[in-house]
């Protein structure tokens, strides 16, 4: 059974685009990345999966349960971290965590204390006294303390300093190793590349690529750096062309033999061809929508 399964999932808004015909499968136990810039449809997808907003058409199951009819059961077995953490300002951290635990009908005091210790979060402070980063920590503990089967995290690291981000991902990897499925939505590509095994790229409400992170990083496009007197123009095979002094850099996704033949006819002094990083692949997919990409 998949942890998440969608079939042509669509959410239309009257005056703006939501998500369109999303077909997505996330296996149980995966650490899955959901990549896209702000406004691409990541949060709409998540809120629809959790039953917080109703889909316009299509269907989806979370942990084998229908999002239209089993919302309460889905929420009880899921840990959700929204992109913005908002709480009652006069409430103390310990009271917020207890309320969250009570909603799940669990005694989470031990796990909450361990998580607060690792994230350096005081239980006795009021929300009004907390920085944005510390409010995000409260939301993280609320999402994790009841040991859910599935974690759905929407832009989870905004507001966290680098040390806390490292500790946060250490916790996620521990949970994932213990069997928890992690669905991580982010526009920070390094987070996806360093932590996820598989990822989907969403653009303007549509999934444009879905594959293992390794496969996405090792797509047909290559990063080419050429030194010398070189005259090239962007086209179907050459993208992201950048020139600096006597160096030219670009992404190339055509026949490598044609590239070498073309370069051999120019005055080059050095050449390197390497795999691009995930950020370059991401931009390559975004700028070349007509390209055929894997849809899993």
Coordinates of C-alpha atoms in Angstrom, one line a residue:
X1 CA 0.0 0.0 0.0
X2 CA 1.2 3.5 -0.9
X3 CA 1.4 6.1 1.8
X4 CA 0.0 8.7 -0.8
X5 CA -1.7 7.9 -4.0
X6 CA -3.4 10.5 -6.2
X7 CA -5.3 10.1 -9.5
X8 CA -5.9 13.2 -11.6
X9 CA -6.2 15.3 -8.4
X10 CA -7.3 18.8 -9.3
X11 CA -8.2 21.9 -7.2
X12 CA -9.6 24.9 -9.1
X13 CA -10.0 28.3 -7.6
X14 CA -12.3 30.9 -9.2
X15 CA -9.7 33.5 -9.8
X16 CA -6.4 31.5 -9.6
X17 CA -4.8 28.2 -10.5
X18 CA -4.6 25.5 -7.9
X19 CA -3.4 22.0 -9.0
X20 CA -4.2 20.2 -12.2
X21 CA -4.4 16.4 -12.8
X22 CA -1.8 15.4 -10.2
X23 CA -0.8 11.7 -10.5
X24 CA 1.5 10.9 -7.6
X25 CA 2.6 7.8 -5.7
X26 CA 4.6 7.9 -2.5
X27 CA 5.5 4.5 -1.1
X28 CA 5.4 3.7 2.6
X29 CA 8.7 4.3 4.2
X30 CA 9.9 6.7 1.5
X31 CA 11.7 10.0 2.2
X32 CA 10.0 11.9 -0.7
X33 CA 10.7 15.4 -1.9
X34 CA 8.1 17.8 -3.4
X35 CA 10.0 20.6 -5.2
X36 CA 8.7 23.9 -6.6
X37 CA 8.9 27.6 -6.1
X38 CA 6.4 29.6 -4.1
X39 CA 3.0 29.6 -5.9
X40 CA 3.7 26.3 -7.8
X41 CA 0.9 24.4 -5.9
X42 CA 2.8 22.6 -3.1
X43 CA 0.7 23.9 -0.2
X44 CA -2.5 23.4 -2.2
X45 CA -1.5 19.8 -2.8
X46 CA -0.8 19.2 0.9
X47 CA -4.0 20.8 2.1
X48 CA -6.0 18.8 -0.3
X49 CA -4.3 15.6 0.7
X50 CA -5.2 16.3 4.3
X51 CA -8.8 17.1 3.6
X52 CA -8.4 20.7 4.7
X53 CA -9.7 21.9 1.3
X54 CA -11.9 19.8 -1.0
X55 CA -10.6 18.8 -4.4
X56 CA -12.5 19.9 -7.5
X57 CA -12.0 16.5 -9.2
X58 CA -9.9 13.4 -9.1
X59 CA -9.2 11.3 -6.1
X60 CA -6.5 10.6 -3.5
X61 CA -5.8 8.2 -0.7
X62 CA -3.5 8.8 2.2
X63 CA -2.4 5.7 4.2
X64 CA -5.1 3.8 2.2
X65 CA -7.9 6.1 3.3
X66 CA -10.0 8.4 1.0
X67 CA -9.3 12.1 1.6
X68 CA -13.0 12.9 1.1
X69 CA -14.4 10.5 3.6
X70 CA -11.7 9.7 6.1
X71 CA -10.2 13.0 7.0
X72 CA -10.2 12.5 10.8
X73 CA -8.5 9.2 10.5
X74 CA -5.9 10.5 8.1
X75 CA -5.2 13.5 10.5
X76 CA -4.9 11.2 13.5
X77 CA -2.2 9.1 11.8
X78 CA -0.3 12.0 10.2
X79 CA 2.0 14.6 11.4
X80 CA 1.5 17.9 9.6
X81 CA 3.8 20.9 9.7
X82 CA 2.3 23.9 7.9
X83 CA 4.6 26.5 6.3
X84 CA 3.5 29.1 8.8
X85 CA 3.3 28.4 12.6
X86 CA 0.5 30.4 14.3
X87 CA -0.6 29.9 17.9
X88 CA -2.5 31.7 20.6
X89 CA 0.1 34.3 21.7
X90 CA -0.6 34.1 25.5
X91 CA -0.2 30.3 25.6
X92 CA 2.9 28.6 27.0
X93 CA 4.8 26.1 24.8
X94 CA 4.0 23.2 27.2
X95 CA 0.2 23.9 26.9
X96 CA 0.3 24.0 23.1
X97 CA 2.1 20.7 23.0
X98 CA -0.4 19.2 25.5
X99 CA -3.3 20.4 23.4
X100 CA -1.8 18.9 20.3
X101 CA -1.2 15.6 22.1
X102 CA -4.8 15.6 23.5
X103 CA -6.2 16.0 20.0
X104 CA -4.4 12.8 19.1
X105 CA -5.5 11.2 22.4
X106 CA -1.9 10.3 23.4
X107 CA 0.4 11.0 26.3
X108 CA 3.4 12.6 24.4
X109 CA 5.2 14.2 27.3
X110 CA 8.3 12.0 27.1
X111 CA 8.7 12.4 23.3
X112 CA 7.9 16.1 23.6
X113 CA 10.6 16.6 26.2
X114 CA 13.2 14.8 24.1
X115 CA 12.3 16.8 21.0
X116 CA 12.4 20.1 22.9
X117 CA 15.8 19.2 24.3
X118 CA 17.2 18.4 20.9
X119 CA 15.7 21.5 19.3
X120 CA 16.7 23.7 22.3
X121 CA 13.1 24.8 22.9
X122 CA 11.9 26.0 26.3
X123 CA 8.6 24.5 27.5
X124 CA 7.9 27.4 29.9
X125 CA 8.0 30.4 27.5
X126 CA 4.9 32.0 26.0
X127 CA 4.4 32.1 22.3
X128 CA 4.4 35.9 22.3
X129 CA 8.0 35.7 23.6
X130 CA 9.2 33.4 20.8
X131 CA 11.0 34.3 17.6
X132 CA 9.7 32.9 14.3
X133 CA 12.3 30.2 14.4
X134 CA 11.2 29.0 17.9
X135 CA 7.6 29.1 16.8
X136 CA 8.6 26.8 14.0
X137 CA 10.2 24.5 16.5
X138 CA 6.9 24.3 18.4
X139 CA 5.1 23.3 15.2
X140 CA 7.8 20.6 14.6
X141 CA 7.3 19.1 18.0
X142 CA 3.5 19.1 17.5
X143 CA 4.0 17.3 14.2
X144 CA 6.4 14.7 15.5
X145 CA 5.6 14.0 19.2
X146 CA 2.7 11.5 18.6
X147 CA 5.0 9.3 16.4
X148 CA 2.8 9.5 13.2
X149 CA 3.1 7.0 10.4
X150 CA 3.3 9.8 7.9
X151 CA 5.0 13.2 8.1
X152 CA 3.8 15.9 5.7
X153 CA 6.1 18.9 6.0
X154 CA 5.5 22.1 4.2
X155 CA 8.6 24.3 3.9
X156 CA 9.7 23.1 7.4
X157 CA 13.1 24.8 7.8
X158 CA 12.1 28.4 7.2
X159 CA 13.2 30.3 10.3
X160 CA 15.6 27.7 11.6
X161 CA 19.3 28.5 11.8
X162 CA 21.8 26.1 10.1
X163 CA 22.5 24.1 13.3
X164 CA 18.8 23.6 14.0
X165 CA 18.3 22.6 10.4
X166 CA 20.9 19.9 10.7
X167 CA 19.4 18.6 13.9
X168 CA 15.9 18.7 12.4
X169 CA 17.0 16.5 9.5
X170 CA 18.8 14.2 11.8
X171 CA 15.5 13.6 13.6
X172 CA 13.7 13.1 10.3
X173 CA 16.2 10.5 9.1
X174 CA 15.9 8.7 12.4
X175 CA 12.1 8.6 12.1
X176 CA 12.4 7.5 8.5
X177 CA 14.8 4.7 9.4
X178 CA 12.2 3.5 11.9
X179 CA 9.6 3.3 9.2
X180 CA 7.9 6.7 9.1
X181 CA 7.1 8.0 5.6
X182 CA 8.3 11.6 5.1
X183 CA 6.8 13.9 2.5
X184 CA 8.9 17.0 2.3
X185 CA 7.8 20.1 0.4
X186 CA 10.5 22.6 -0.2
X187 CA 11.8 25.2 -2.7
X188 CA 15.3 24.7 -1.3
X189 CA 16.8 22.1 -3.6
X190 CA 19.8 21.2 -1.5
X191 CA 17.3 20.0 1.2
X192 CA 15.8 17.6 -1.3
X193 CA 19.1 16.5 -2.8
X194 CA 20.7 15.7 0.6
X195 CA 17.8 14.0 2.3
X196 CA 15.3 12.5 -0.1
X197 CA 15.4 9.3 -2.1
X198 CA 12.8 10.4 -4.7
X199 CA 11.2 13.6 -5.7
X200 CA 8.6 15.3 -7.9
X201 CA 8.9 18.7 -9.5
X202 CA 5.7 20.8 -9.7
X203 CA 5.3 23.8 -12.0
X204 CA 2.1 26.0 -12.2
X205 CA 0.0 23.2 -10.6
X206 CA 1.3 20.4 -12.7
X207 CA 3.9 17.7 -12.0
X208 CA 6.5 18.0 -14.7
X209 CA 9.0 15.3 -13.5
X210 CA 9.1 12.5 -10.9
X211 CA 12.0 10.1 -10.3
X212 CA 14.7 9.2 -7.9
X213 CA 16.8 12.1 -6.8
X214 CA 19.9 10.4 -8.4
X215 CA 18.0 10.0 -11.7
X216 CA 16.8 13.6 -11.7
X217 CA 20.4 14.8 -11.0
X218 CA 21.8 12.5 -13.8
X219 CA 19.3 13.4 -16.5
X220 CA 20.3 13.7 -20.1
X221 CA 21.5 17.3 -19.6
X222 CA 25.2 17.8 -18.9
X223 CA 27.1 20.8 -17.5
X224 CA 29.6 21.9 -20.1
X225 CA 32.5 24.3 -19.4
X226 CA 34.6 25.5 -22.4
X227 CA 37.6 27.8 -22.3
X228 CA 38.8 29.6 -25.4
X229 CA 37.3 31.6 -28.2
X230 CA 33.8 30.0 -28.5
X231 CA 30.7 31.3 -30.3
X232 CA 27.5 29.5 -29.2
X233 CA 23.8 30.4 -29.1
X234 CA 21.0 29.0 -26.9
X235 CA 18.7 26.6 -28.7
X236 CA 16.9 23.3 -28.2
X237 CA 20.1 21.5 -27.0
X238 CA 21.9 24.4 -25.3
X239 CA 20.4 26.1 -22.2
X240 CA 21.5 28.4 -19.4
X241 CA 24.3 29.8 -21.6
X242 CA 26.7 31.9 -19.5
X243 CA 29.8 33.7 -20.6
X244 CA 32.6 35.1 -18.5
X245 CA 35.9 36.4 -20.1
X246 CA 37.2 33.4 -22.1
X247 CA 34.9 30.8 -20.5
X248 CA 31.5 29.6 -21.6
X249 CA 29.3 27.4 -19.5
X250 CA 25.9 25.8 -20.5
X251 CA 23.6 22.9 -20.1
X252 CA 23.6 20.5 -23.0
X253 CA 21.0 17.7 -23.7
X254 CA 21.7 16.8 -27.3
X255 CA 23.9 14.2 -29.0
X256 CA 27.3 14.5 -27.3
X257 CA 29.0 13.6 -30.6
X258 CA 27.5 16.7 -32.3
X259 CA 28.7 18.9 -29.5
X260 CA 32.3 17.6 -29.8
X261 CA 32.2 18.1 -33.5
X262 CA 30.9 21.7 -33.2
X263 CA 33.5 22.5 -30.5
X264 CA 36.3 21.0 -32.6
X265 CA 35.7 23.6 -35.2
X266 CA 36.3 26.4 -32.7
X267 CA 39.4 27.6 -30.9
X268 CA 39.1 26.0 -27.5
X269 CA 41.9 25.5 -24.9
X270 CA 40.0 23.5 -22.3
X271 CA 36.8 21.5 -21.9
X272 CA 35.0 19.8 -19.0
X273 CA 31.7 17.8 -19.1
X274 CA 30.1 16.9 -15.8
X275 CA 26.8 16.1 -14.2
X276 CA 24.8 19.2 -13.2
X277 CA 23.5 19.6 -9.7
X278 CA 19.8 19.3 -8.9
X279 CA 19.2 23.0 -9.0
X280 CA 20.4 23.2 -12.6
X281 CA 18.2 20.2 -13.5
X282 CA 15.3 21.9 -11.8
X283 CA 15.8 25.0 -13.8
X284 CA 16.3 23.0 -17.0
X285 CA 12.9 21.3 -16.5
X286 CA 11.2 24.6 -15.8
X287 CA 12.7 26.3 -18.9
X288 CA 12.0 23.4 -21.2
X289 CA 8.4 22.2 -20.5
X290 CA 8.1 20.5 -23.9
X291 CA 10.8 18.0 -23.0
X292 CA 9.6 14.5 -22.3
X293 CA 10.2 13.7 -18.7
X294 CA 9.4 10.6 -16.5
X295 CA 6.1 10.5 -14.8
X296 CA 6.0 7.8 -12.1

